[in-house]
mmCIF file of C-alpha atoms in Angstrom:
data_model
loop_
_atom_site.group_PDB
_atom_site.id
_atom_site.type_symbol
_atom_site.label_atom_id
_atom_site.label_comp_id
_atom_site.label_asym_id
_atom_site.label_seq_id
_atom_site.Cartn_x
_atom_site.Cartn_y
_atom_site.Cartn_z
ATOM 1 C CA MET A 28 84.815 -158.126 -213.647
ATOM 2 C CA ARG A 29 86.884 -160.169 -211.252
ATOM 3 C CA THR A 30 89.699 -160.257 -213.752
ATOM 4 C CA HIS A 31 89.615 -156.539 -214.046
ATOM 5 C CA HIS A 32 89.522 -156.072 -210.229
ATOM 6 C CA LYS A 33 92.568 -158.318 -209.810
ATOM 7 C CA SER A 34 94.426 -156.416 -212.479
ATOM 8 C CA THR A 35 93.644 -153.209 -210.695
ATOM 9 C CA VAL A 36 94.807 -154.602 -207.378
ATOM 10 C CA LEU A 37 98.025 -155.882 -208.897
ATOM 11 C CA ALA A 38 98.638 -152.559 -210.595
ATOM 12 C CA ALA A 39 98.120 -150.757 -207.303
ATOM 13 C CA ALA A 40 100.426 -153.173 -205.522
ATOM 14 C CA ALA A 41 103.064 -152.685 -208.185
ATOM 15 C CA LEU A 42 102.798 -148.950 -207.805
ATOM 16 C CA THR A 43 103.151 -149.239 -204.046
ATOM 17 C CA VAL A 44 106.234 -151.444 -204.420
ATOM 18 C CA LEU A 45 107.648 -149.093 -206.983
ATOM 19 C CA SER A 46 107.021 -146.142 -204.676
ATOM 20 C CA LEU A 47 108.647 -147.930 -201.799
ATOM 21 C CA GLY A 48 111.585 -148.775 -204.011
ATOM 22 C CA LEU A 49 111.912 -145.241 -205.140
ATOM 23 C CA THR A 50 111.579 -144.034 -201.574
ATOM 24 C CA ALA A 51 114.214 -146.496 -200.507
ATOM 25 C CA CYS A 52 116.455 -145.362 -203.312
ATOM 26 C CA GLY A 53 115.804 -141.745 -202.476
ATOM 27 C CA GLY A 54 116.507 -142.443 -198.830
ATOM 28 C CA THR A 55 119.711 -144.164 -199.787
ATOM 29 C CA ASP A 56 120.787 -141.210 -201.857
ATOM 30 C CA THR A 57 119.921 -138.855 -199.050
ATOM 31 C CA GLY A 58 121.768 -141.034 -196.584
ATOM 32 C CA ALA A 59 124.719 -141.216 -198.896
ATOM 33 C CA LYS A 60 124.572 -137.505 -199.303
ATOM 34 C CA ASP A 61 124.272 -137.096 -195.541
ATOM 35 C CA ALA A 62 127.083 -139.565 -195.015
ATOM 36 C CA GLY A 63 129.138 -137.767 -197.616
ATOM 37 C CA SER A 64 128.333 -134.453 -195.982
ATOM 38 C CA ALA A 65 129.180 -135.858 -192.573
ATOM 39 C CA GLY A 66 132.407 -137.312 -193.943
ATOM 40 C CA ALA A 67 133.230 -134.053 -195.648
ATOM 41 C CA SER A 68 132.415 -132.206 -192.464
ATOM 42 C CA GLN A 69 134.637 -134.535 -190.482
ATOM 43 C CA GLN A 70 137.395 -134.162 -193.073
ATOM 44 C CA ALA A 71 136.907 -130.427 -193.038
ATOM 45 C CA SER A 72 136.884 -130.547 -189.261
ATOM 46 C CA GLY A 73 139.975 -132.720 -189.279
ATOM 47 C CA ALA A 74 141.617 -130.441 -191.767
ATOM 48 C CA ALA A 75 140.632 -127.455 -189.654
ATOM 49 C CA ASP A 76 141.959 -129.221 -186.575
ATOM 50 C CA SER A 77 145.077 -130.127 -188.493
ATOM 51 C CA GLY A 78 145.309 -126.556 -189.686
ATOM 52 C CA THR A 79 144.814 -125.372 -186.124
ATOM 53 C CA GLY A 80 147.420 -127.841 -184.964
ATOM 54 C CA ALA A 81 149.725 -126.739 -187.732
ATOM 55 C CA ALA A 82 148.989 -123.146 -186.878
ATOM 56 C CA GLY A 83 149.620 -123.939 -183.238
ATOM 57 C CA GLY A 84 152.844 -125.652 -184.184
ATOM 58 C CA ALA A 85 153.727 -122.767 -186.389
ATOM 59 C CA ASP A 86 152.903 -120.414 -183.523
ATOM 60 C CA GLN A 87 155.047 -122.474 -181.201
ATOM 61 C CA THR A 88 157.796 -122.565 -183.817
ATOM 62 C CA SER A 89 157.346 -118.850 -184.334
ATOM 63 C CA ALA A 90 157.379 -118.367 -180.598
ATOM 64 C CA LYS A 91 160.561 -120.370 -180.417
ATOM 65 C CA SER A 92 161.891 -118.496 -183.392
ATOM 66 C CA GLY A 93 160.725 -115.328 -181.707
ATOM 67 C CA SER A 94 162.660 -116.343 -178.633
ATOM 68 C CA GLY A 95 165.589 -116.917 -180.918
ATOM 69 C CA SER A 96 165.033 -113.484 -182.364
ATOM 70 C CA THR A 97 164.819 -112.098 -178.862
ATOM 71 C CA GLY A 98 168.041 -113.870 -178.143
ATOM 72 C CA GLY A 99 169.412 -112.410 -181.328
ATOM 73 C CA SER A 100 168.233 -109.008 -180.222
ATOM 74 C CA THR A 101 169.740 -109.623 -176.840
ATOM 75 C CA GLY A 102 172.888 -110.665 -178.594
ATOM 76 C CA GLY A 103 172.618 -107.538 -180.687
ATOM 77 C CA SER A 104 172.169 -105.536 -177.533
ATOM 78 C CA THR A 105 175.146 -107.303 -176.058
ATOM 79 C CA ALA A 106 177.066 -106.493 -179.183
ATOM 80 C CA GLY A 107 175.809 -102.930 -178.800
ATOM 81 C CA SER A 108 177.117 -102.953 -175.268
ATOM 82 C CA THR A 109 180.415 -104.208 -176.602
ATOM 83 C CA THR A 110 180.387 -101.389 -179.089
ATOM 84 C CA THR A 111 179.650 -99.017 -176.253
ATOM 85 C CA GLY A 112 182.572 -100.551 -174.463
ATOM 86 C CA GLY A 113 184.580 -99.896 -177.565
ATOM 87 C CA THR A 114 183.495 -96.297 -177.349
ATOM 88 C CA GLY A 115 184.604 -96.312 -173.760
ATOM 89 C CA GLY A 116 187.851 -97.728 -175.025
ATOM 90 C CA LYS A 117 188.086 -94.787 -177.351
ATOM 91 C CA GLY A 118 187.443 -92.565 -174.347
ATOM 92 C CA SER A 119 190.297 -94.390 -172.623
ATOM 93 C CA THR A 120 192.358 -93.918 -175.772
ATOM 94 C CA ALA A 121 191.385 -90.251 -175.693
ATOM 95 C CA GLY A 122 192.329 -90.293 -171.988
ATOM 96 C CA SER A 123 195.659 -91.968 -172.913
ATOM 97 C CA THR A 124 196.120 -89.385 -175.685
ATOM 98 C CA ALA A 125 195.435 -86.641 -173.112
ATOM 99 C CA GLY A 126 197.917 -88.303 -170.751
ATOM 100 C CA SER A 127 200.433 -88.405 -173.589
ATOM 101 C CA THR A 128 199.824 -84.703 -174.246
ATOM 102 C CA ALA A 129 200.431 -84.105 -170.562
ATOM 103 C CA GLY A 130 203.612 -86.042 -171.201
ATOM 104 C CA GLY A 131 204.943 -82.772 -172.623
ATOM 105 C CA SER A 132 205.102 -81.717 -169.026
ATOM 106 C CA THR A 133 206.761 -85.038 -168.323
ATOM 107 C CA GLY A 134 209.471 -83.855 -170.647
ATOM 108 C CA GLY A 135 209.715 -80.764 -168.422
ATOM 109 C CA LYS A 136 210.024 -82.996 -165.394
ATOM 110 C CA THR A 137 212.762 -84.953 -167.073
ATOM 111 C CA SER A 138 214.685 -81.749 -167.539
ATOM 112 C CA ALA A 139 213.985 -80.678 -163.974
ATOM 113 C CA GLU A 140 215.096 -84.080 -162.762
ATOM 114 C CA ALA A 141 218.488 -83.916 -164.464
ATOM 115 C CA PRO A 142 221.056 -85.067 -161.886
ATOM 116 C CA ALA A 143 222.782 -82.513 -159.721
ATOM 117 C CA CYS A 144 225.983 -81.142 -161.187
ATOM 118 C CA ALA A 145 229.093 -82.560 -159.515
ATOM 119 C CA TYR A 146 232.379 -80.708 -159.175
ATOM 120 C CA GLY A 147 233.799 -82.767 -162.060
ATOM 121 C CA ASP A 148 231.008 -81.559 -164.361
ATOM 122 C CA ILE A 149 231.529 -77.838 -163.881
ATOM 123 C CA LYS A 150 234.256 -75.320 -164.605
ATOM 124 C CA VAL A 151 234.070 -72.069 -162.567
ATOM 125 C CA THR A 152 235.771 -68.812 -163.492
ATOM 126 C CA ALA A 153 235.770 -65.376 -161.800
ATOM 127 C CA LYS A 154 235.692 -61.904 -163.299
ATOM 128 C CA LYS A 155 235.801 -58.532 -161.592
ATOM 129 C CA ALA A 156 232.773 -56.284 -161.926
ATOM 130 C CA ASP A 157 233.251 -53.070 -163.861
ATOM 131 C CA GLU A 158 233.669 -50.831 -160.829
ATOM 132 C CA VAL A 159 236.370 -49.120 -158.786
ATOM 133 C CA PRO A 160 237.199 -50.117 -156.181
ATOM 134 C CA THR A 161 236.192 -53.733 -156.790
ATOM 135 C CA GLU A 162 233.327 -54.803 -154.588
ATOM 136 C CA HIS A 163 231.861 -57.589 -156.684
ATOM 137 C CA ILE A 164 232.942 -60.444 -158.872
ATOM 138 C CA VAL A 165 230.848 -62.571 -161.214
ATOM 139 C CA LEU A 166 231.267 -66.337 -161.099
ATOM 140 C CA THR A 167 230.539 -68.257 -164.295
ATOM 141 C CA ALA A 168 229.811 -71.975 -164.026
ATOM 142 C CA THR A 169 229.997 -73.873 -167.329
ATOM 143 C CA ASN A 170 228.791 -77.418 -167.820
ATOM 144 C CA THR A 171 231.762 -79.293 -169.257
ATOM 145 C CA SER A 172 230.161 -82.749 -169.059
ATOM 146 C CA GLY A 173 228.414 -84.484 -171.918
ATOM 147 C CA SER A 174 224.926 -84.374 -170.376
ATOM 148 C CA ALA A 175 222.547 -81.966 -168.704
ATOM 149 C CA CYS A 176 222.812 -81.400 -164.974
ATOM 150 C CA THR A 177 221.086 -79.256 -162.369
ATOM 151 C CA LEU A 178 223.066 -76.528 -160.655
ATOM 152 C CA LEU A 179 221.553 -76.383 -157.190
ATOM 153 C CA GLU A 180 221.251 -73.421 -154.832
ATOM 154 C CA TYR A 181 224.312 -71.124 -154.742
ATOM 155 C CA PRO A 182 228.105 -71.418 -154.732
ATOM 156 C CA LEU A 183 229.657 -72.448 -151.417
ATOM 157 C CA ILE A 184 232.658 -70.133 -151.336
ATOM 158 C CA ALA A 185 235.703 -70.333 -149.112
ATOM 159 C CA PHE A 186 238.088 -67.346 -149.350
ATOM 160 C CA GLY A 187 240.934 -69.147 -147.664
ATOM 161 C CA PRO A 188 241.599 -72.613 -146.248
ATOM 162 C CA ILE A 189 238.368 -74.624 -146.423
ATOM 163 C CA GLN A 190 238.673 -75.811 -142.840
ATOM 164 C CA THR A 191 238.922 -72.318 -141.378
ATOM 165 C CA ALA A 192 237.314 -70.032 -143.965
ATOM 166 C CA LYS A 193 234.154 -68.212 -143.006
ATOM 167 C CA ASP A 194 230.976 -69.256 -144.790
ATOM 168 C CA VAL A 195 229.762 -66.731 -147.339
ATOM 169 C CA PRO A 196 225.974 -66.317 -146.841
ATOM 170 C CA ALA A 197 223.497 -66.274 -149.732
ATOM 171 C CA VAL A 198 221.147 -63.388 -150.553
ATOM 172 C CA ALA A 199 217.599 -64.794 -150.491
ATOM 173 C CA LYS A 200 216.105 -62.327 -152.978
ATOM 174 C CA SER A 201 218.383 -63.632 -155.717
ATOM 175 C CA LYS A 202 216.967 -67.189 -155.571
ATOM 176 C CA PRO A 203 215.386 -68.077 -158.953
ATOM 177 C CA ALA A 204 211.893 -69.508 -159.235
ATOM 178 C CA ALA A 205 213.021 -72.786 -160.839
ATOM 179 C CA PRO A 206 216.130 -74.969 -160.686
ATOM 180 C CA ILE A 207 218.956 -74.113 -163.048
ATOM 181 C CA VAL A 208 219.386 -76.931 -165.558
ATOM 182 C CA LEU A 209 222.508 -76.666 -167.675
ATOM 183 C CA LYS A 210 222.837 -78.382 -171.012
ATOM 184 C CA PRO A 211 226.340 -79.413 -172.063
ATOM 185 C CA GLY A 212 228.400 -76.248 -172.633
ATOM 186 C CA ALA A 213 225.753 -73.936 -171.114
ATOM 187 C CA PRO A 214 226.705 -71.341 -168.438
ATOM 188 C CA ALA A 215 225.104 -70.042 -165.236
ATOM 189 C CA TYR A 216 226.113 -67.008 -163.183
ATOM 190 C CA ALA A 217 226.338 -65.843 -159.591
ATOM 191 C CA ASN A 218 227.050 -62.335 -158.367
ATOM 192 C CA VAL A 219 229.378 -62.222 -155.338
ATOM 193 C CA ARG A 220 230.165 -59.295 -153.115
ATOM 194 C CA VAL A 221 233.742 -59.462 -151.823
ATOM 195 C CA ALA A 222 234.098 -56.122 -150.014
ATOM 196 C CA LEU A 223 232.433 -52.811 -149.221
ATOM 197 C CA GLY A 224 235.048 -50.745 -151.049
ATOM 198 C CA GLY A 225 238.062 -48.825 -149.911
ATOM 199 C CA ALA A 226 240.960 -50.018 -147.833
ATOM 200 C CA HIS A 227 240.092 -51.881 -144.685
ATOM 201 C CA GLU A 228 242.305 -53.488 -142.126
ATOM 202 C CA ASP A 229 240.294 -56.702 -142.342
ATOM 203 C CA ASN A 230 240.737 -57.018 -146.105
ATOM 204 C CA LYS A 231 242.988 -59.773 -147.324
ATOM 205 C CA VAL A 232 244.368 -60.392 -150.740
ATOM 206 C CA VAL A 233 243.196 -63.642 -152.272
ATOM 207 C CA LYS A 234 244.873 -65.203 -155.301
ATOM 208 C CA SER A 235 242.571 -68.218 -155.475
ATOM 209 C CA PHE A 236 239.623 -69.601 -153.572
ATOM 210 C CA ASN A 237 237.444 -72.694 -153.411
ATOM 211 C CA VAL A 238 233.900 -73.235 -154.626
ATOM 212 C CA ASN A 239 231.771 -76.200 -153.637
ATOM 213 C CA LEU A 240 228.465 -77.199 -155.174
ATOM 214 C CA PHE A 241 225.266 -78.422 -153.586
ATOM 215 C CA ALA A 242 223.945 -81.972 -153.843
ATOM 216 C CA PRO A 243 220.240 -82.724 -153.166
ATOM 217 C CA GLU A 244 221.065 -83.741 -149.586
ATOM 218 C CA GLY A 245 223.467 -80.894 -148.856
ATOM 219 C CA PRO A 246 226.983 -79.729 -149.770
ATOM 220 C CA ALA A 247 228.541 -81.968 -152.390
ATOM 221 C CA GLU A 248 231.931 -83.561 -152.059
ATOM 222 C CA GLY A 249 234.851 -82.077 -153.920
ATOM 223 C CA SER A 250 235.968 -78.462 -154.317
ATOM 224 C CA ILE A 251 236.609 -76.478 -157.434
ATOM 225 C CA VAL A 252 239.675 -74.260 -157.207
ATOM 226 C CA VAL A 253 239.021 -70.884 -158.819
ATOM 227 C CA ASN A 254 241.787 -68.513 -159.763
ATOM 228 C CA ALA A 255 241.231 -64.870 -158.779
ATOM 229 C CA PRO A 256 241.305 -62.249 -161.528
ATOM 230 C CA ALA A 257 244.662 -60.732 -162.314
ATOM 231 C CA GLY A 258 246.120 -58.851 -159.349
ATOM 232 C CA GLY A 259 244.068 -60.855 -156.862
ATOM 233 C CA LEU A 260 241.062 -59.814 -154.814
ATOM 234 C CA ALA A 261 240.856 -57.675 -151.706
ATOM 235 C CA VAL A 262 238.293 -59.674 -149.711
ATOM 236 C CA ASP A 263 236.474 -58.661 -146.548
ATOM 237 C CA GLU A 264 234.963 -61.912 -145.308
ATOM 238 C CA ALA A 265 232.634 -60.065 -142.916
ATOM 239 C CA ALA A 266 231.073 -58.189 -145.849
ATOM 240 C CA ALA A 267 231.094 -61.043 -148.359
ATOM 241 C CA LYS A 268 227.762 -62.289 -149.750
ATOM 242 C CA THR A 269 226.797 -64.417 -152.714
ATOM 243 C CA GLY A 270 223.816 -64.628 -154.995
ATOM 244 C CA TYR A 271 222.188 -67.846 -156.227
ATOM 245 C CA TRP A 272 223.091 -69.476 -159.521
ATOM 246 C CA THR A 273 220.982 -68.017 -162.335
ATOM 247 C CA TYR A 274 220.845 -68.089 -166.112
ATOM 248 C CA GLU A 275 221.641 -64.391 -166.260
ATOM 249 C CA LEU A 276 222.225 -61.602 -163.767
ATOM 250 C CA ARG A 277 219.062 -59.637 -163.025
ATOM 251 C CA ASN A 278 218.561 -56.043 -162.028
ATOM 252 C CA GLY A 279 217.384 -55.812 -158.452
ATOM 253 C CA ALA A 280 217.542 -59.508 -157.567
ATOM 254 C CA ASP A 281 221.305 -59.652 -158.040
ATOM 255 C CA GLU A 282 222.088 -56.175 -156.779
ATOM 256 C CA PHE A 283 223.377 -56.153 -153.213
#
């Protein structure tokens, strides 16, 4: 009976020890699992933190890259501005082209600015008008130089010695609208009244006379001697008048 009781006690003790061992083992496994879970959680956390850090870095990098892109865009905009400037340049080119087109008028100015004809550039001849008695003559001025020149105003005529001859006044209505520019070999004309017709005691016979030209500042130096038509001219200086130089004689304007 005692032997049996001892065996029972020992068996119970063994079971208790075994249970404790198993509990200890189970606790160890649970702790290991918990430790593993905690470690995994920490690793996951660390990885998440690292990921967040990486994401933050990436965001910062992206932000920097974004700034670079903004800079690129700014640069693009700047380039766009440059392009716009180029367009403006084209506008300027268009403006220059328009200026060049206006240069056609510059060509006109060049012609208008041809130097004044000097007495050595011009040959003047006289012809009686087709009328009886002779009251008018037509002067023809021909450019004998090798370049264009401007025939200014009207002929300064002296029917007699230059120092004492009476000035022959010009008829205002015959003045042309633009200066007379003569190319080499080209003529211009002036109608001149020499008398009022019929015999008059103040008439004088003229075999030749002098013609002066105008310079921009006034009468030019040098006189052109013009031979009178055959038989000479009966001139009444009090009645004499001259028209302006013109490309061709005009009805009305050159009738006086």
